[in-house]
Every structure is written in structure tokens, then in C-alpha cells.
C-alpha positions as protocol buffer text, in pm:
chain_id: "A"
residue {
  index: 1
  type: VAL
  ca { x: 9648 y: -10053 z: -5257 }
}
residue {
  index: 2
  type: TYR
  ca { x: 9670 y: -10413 z: -5075 }
}
residue {
  index: 3
  type: ALA
  ca { x: 9544 y: -10273 z: -4709 }
}
residue {
  index: 4
  type: VAL
  ca { x: 9495 y: -9978 z: -4512 }
}
residue {
  index: 5
  type: ARG
  ca { x: 9516 y: -9912 z: -4132 }
}
residue {
  index: 6
  type: PHE
  ca { x: 9338 y: -9643 z: -3948 }
}
residue {
  index: 7
  type: SER
  ca { x: 9568 y: -9526 z: -3660 }
}
residue {
  index: 8
  type: PRO
  ca { x: 9304 y: -9527 z: -3315 }
}
residue {
  index: 9
  type: ASP
  ca { x: 9310 y: -9170 z: -3270 }
}
residue {
  index: 10
  type: GLY
  ca { x: 9206 y: -9122 z: -3694 }
}
residue {
  index: 11
  type: LYS
  ca { x: 9441 y: -8894 z: -3778 }
}
residue {
  index: 12
  type: ARG
  ca { x: 9736 y: -9101 z: -3966 }
}
residue {
  index: 13
  type: ALA
  ca { x: 9629 y: -9381 z: -4236 }
}
residue {
  index: 14
  type: TYR
  ca { x: 9956 y: -9649 z: -4306 }
}
residue {
  index: 15
  type: ALA
  ca { x: 9871 y: -9795 z: -4651 }
}
residue {
  index: 16
  type: LEU
  ca { x: 10041 y: -10059 z: -4829 }
}
residue {
  index: 17
  type: THR
  ca { x: 10013 y: -10140 z: -5169 }
}
residue {
  index: 18
  type: ARG
  ca { x: 10070 y: -10423 z: -5434 }
}
residue {
  index: 19
  type: GLN
  ca { x: 10436 y: -10311 z: -5515 }
}
residue {
  index: 20
  type: ASN
  ca { x: 10540 y: -10397 z: -5132 }
}
residue {
  index: 21
  type: ARG
  ca { x: 10537 y: -10031 z: -5050 }
}
residue {
  index: 22
  type: LEU
  ca { x: 10465 y: -9852 z: -4713 }
}
residue {
  index: 23
  type: TRP
  ca { x: 10291 y: -9521 z: -4673 }
}
residue {
  index: 24
  type: LEU
  ca { x: 10211 y: -9249 z: -4431 }
}
residue {
  index: 25
  type: TYR
  ca { x: 9900 y: -9056 z: -4484 }
}
residue {
  index: 26
  type: PHE
  ca { x: 9748 y: -8766 z: -4267 }
}
residue {
  index: 27
  type: ALA
  ca { x: 9406 y: -8710 z: -4224 }
}
residue {
  index: 28
  type: GLY
  ca { x: 9278 y: -8374 z: -4364 }
}
residue {
  index: 29
  type: GLY
  ca { x: 9588 y: -8338 z: -4587 }
}
residue {
  index: 30
  type: VAL
  ca { x: 9753 y: -8145 z: -4379 }
}
residue {
  index: 31
  type: ARG
  ca { x: 10104 y: -8312 z: -4504 }
}
residue {
  index: 32
  type: ALA
  ca { x: 10244 y: -8465 z: -4790 }
}
residue {
  index: 33
  type: PRO
  ca { x: 10203 y: -8848 z: -4821 }
}
residue {
  index: 34
  type: ARG
  ca { x: 10550 y: -8979 z: -4686 }
}
residue {
  index: 35
  type: HIS
  ca { x: 10684 y: -9321 z: -4823 }
}
residue {
  index: 36
  type: LEU
  ca { x: 10845 y: -9543 z: -4554 }
}
residue {
  index: 37
  type: ALA
  ca { x: 10956 y: -9844 z: -4717 }
}
residue {
  index: 38
  type: THR
  ca { x: 10973 y: -10096 z: -5019 }
}
residue {
  index: 39
  type: PHE
  ca { x: 11000 y: -10480 z: -4944 }
}
residue {
  index: 40
  type: VAL
  ca { x: 11132 y: -10729 z: -5141 }
}
residue {
  index: 41
  type: ALA
  ca { x: 10895 y: -10967 z: -5023 }
}
residue {
  index: 42
  type: GLY
  ca { x: 10534 y: -10987 z: -5030 }
}
residue {
  index: 43
  type: VAL
  ca { x: 10455 y: -10761 z: -4754 }
}
residue {
  index: 44
  type: SER
  ca { x: 10135 y: -11021 z: -4585 }
}
residue {
  index: 45
  type: GLY
  ca { x: 9992 y: -10785 z: -4315 }
}
residue {
  index: 46
  type: LEU
  ca { x: 10008 y: -10431 z: -4092 }
}
residue {
  index: 47
  type: ALA
  ca { x: 9872 y: -10375 z: -3757 }
}
residue {
  index: 48
  type: PHE
  ca { x: 9870 y: -10159 z: -3485 }
}
residue {
  index: 49
  type: SER
  ca { x: 9961 y: -10233 z: -3145 }
}
residue {
  index: 50
  type: PRO
  ca { x: 9626 y: -10248 z: -2858 }
}
residue {
  index: 51
  type: ASP
  ca { x: 9756 y: -9896 z: -2730 }
}
residue {
  index: 52
  type: GLY
  ca { x: 9825 y: -9774 z: -3093 }
}
residue {
  index: 53
  type: ALA
  ca { x: 10155 y: -9613 z: -3018 }
}
residue {
  index: 54
  type: ARG
  ca { x: 10324 y: -9904 z: -3300 }
}
residue {
  index: 55
  type: LEU
  ca { x: 10288 y: -10021 z: -3657 }
}
residue {
  index: 56
  type: ALA
  ca { x: 10410 y: -10339 z: -3776 }
}
residue {
  index: 57
  type: VAL
  ca { x: 10458 y: -10504 z: -4086 }
}
residue {
  index: 58
  type: SER
  ca { x: 10546 y: -10850 z: -4213 }
}
residue {
  index: 59
  type: SER
  ca { x: 10635 y: -10973 z: -4501 }
}
residue {
  index: 60
  type: GLU
  ca { x: 10780 y: -11309 z: -4616 }
}
residue {
  index: 61
  type: ASN
  ca { x: 11132 y: -11219 z: -4472 }
}
residue {
  index: 62
  type: GLY
  ca { x: 11047 y: -11059 z: -4114 }
}
residue {
  index: 63
  type: LEU
  ca { x: 10872 y: -10796 z: -3936 }
}
residue {
  index: 64
  type: TRP
  ca { x: 10915 y: -10407 z: -3885 }
}
residue {
  index: 65
  type: LEU
  ca { x: 10775 y: -10226 z: -3631 }
}
residue {
  index: 66
  type: TRP
  ca { x: 10748 y: -9850 z: -3618 }
}
residue {
  index: 67
  type: ASN
  ca { x: 10625 y: -9564 z: -3429 }
}
residue {
  index: 68
  type: ALA
  ca { x: 10273 y: -9481 z: -3544 }
}
residue {
  index: 69
  type: GLU
  ca { x: 10274 y: -9127 z: -3475 }
}
residue {
  index: 70
  type: THR
  ca { x: 10619 y: -9061 z: -3631 }
}
residue {
  index: 71
  type: GLY
  ca { x: 10691 y: -9311 z: -3905 }
}
residue {
  index: 72
  type: GLU
  ca { x: 11005 y: -9374 z: -3773 }
}
residue {
  index: 73
  type: LEU
  ca { x: 11150 y: -9724 z: -3823 }
}
residue {
  index: 74
  type: GLU
  ca { x: 11225 y: -9901 z: -3470 }
}
residue {
  index: 75
  type: GLY
  ca { x: 11320 y: -10248 z: -3469 }
}
residue {
  index: 76
  type: GLU
  ca { x: 11295 y: -10523 z: -3727 }
}
residue {
  index: 77
  type: VAL
  ca { x: 11308 y: -10902 z: -3732 }
}
residue {
  index: 78
  type: GLY
  ca { x: 11458 y: -11090 z: -4023 }
}
residue {
  index: 79
  type: ARG
  ca { x: 11599 y: -10944 z: -4330 }
}
residue {
  index: 80
  type: GLU
  ca { x: 11434 y: -10812 z: -4656 }
}
């Protein structure tokens, strides 16, 4: 695992692996982990918005925004 960030409410954790994969984990194992994306270029960071509503992932080729609660991709800048 390259990086892990916990949601501000502590209900979810997002993990970036060294294989450039983004995973969503749920606290207490209430649901199985969910694979959200695999990036072609190296991932350089992941962070929550100040209100905790969005998760941003940056790579060598762009920036992606996910809804932090649902794990749905909401937008991207750049190309993989």
C-alpha cells in the first residue's frame, strides 16, 4: 500500500497500492472492499476535500475526483 486516507467520519478508508490501484474499504467490514480504479501512470497523492465530501487522486497524468461517500467518479482533469 502506497497511501491510506480515512474519511473524516471514520466510516471509510481509501487506499492506493503500489500497482496504482485505488480501493475503498468500509469500517468494520460491513461491505467487501471495492476496487475503484487502476491508473496507468504513477499515482502521487490522495486527499479529502475540507468538507470530506470528495476524494481527490493525483497522478502524473491528471486529477480525479470521487464522491467520498458513494465512491462514484465525479470528474477528471487530464488523461490516463
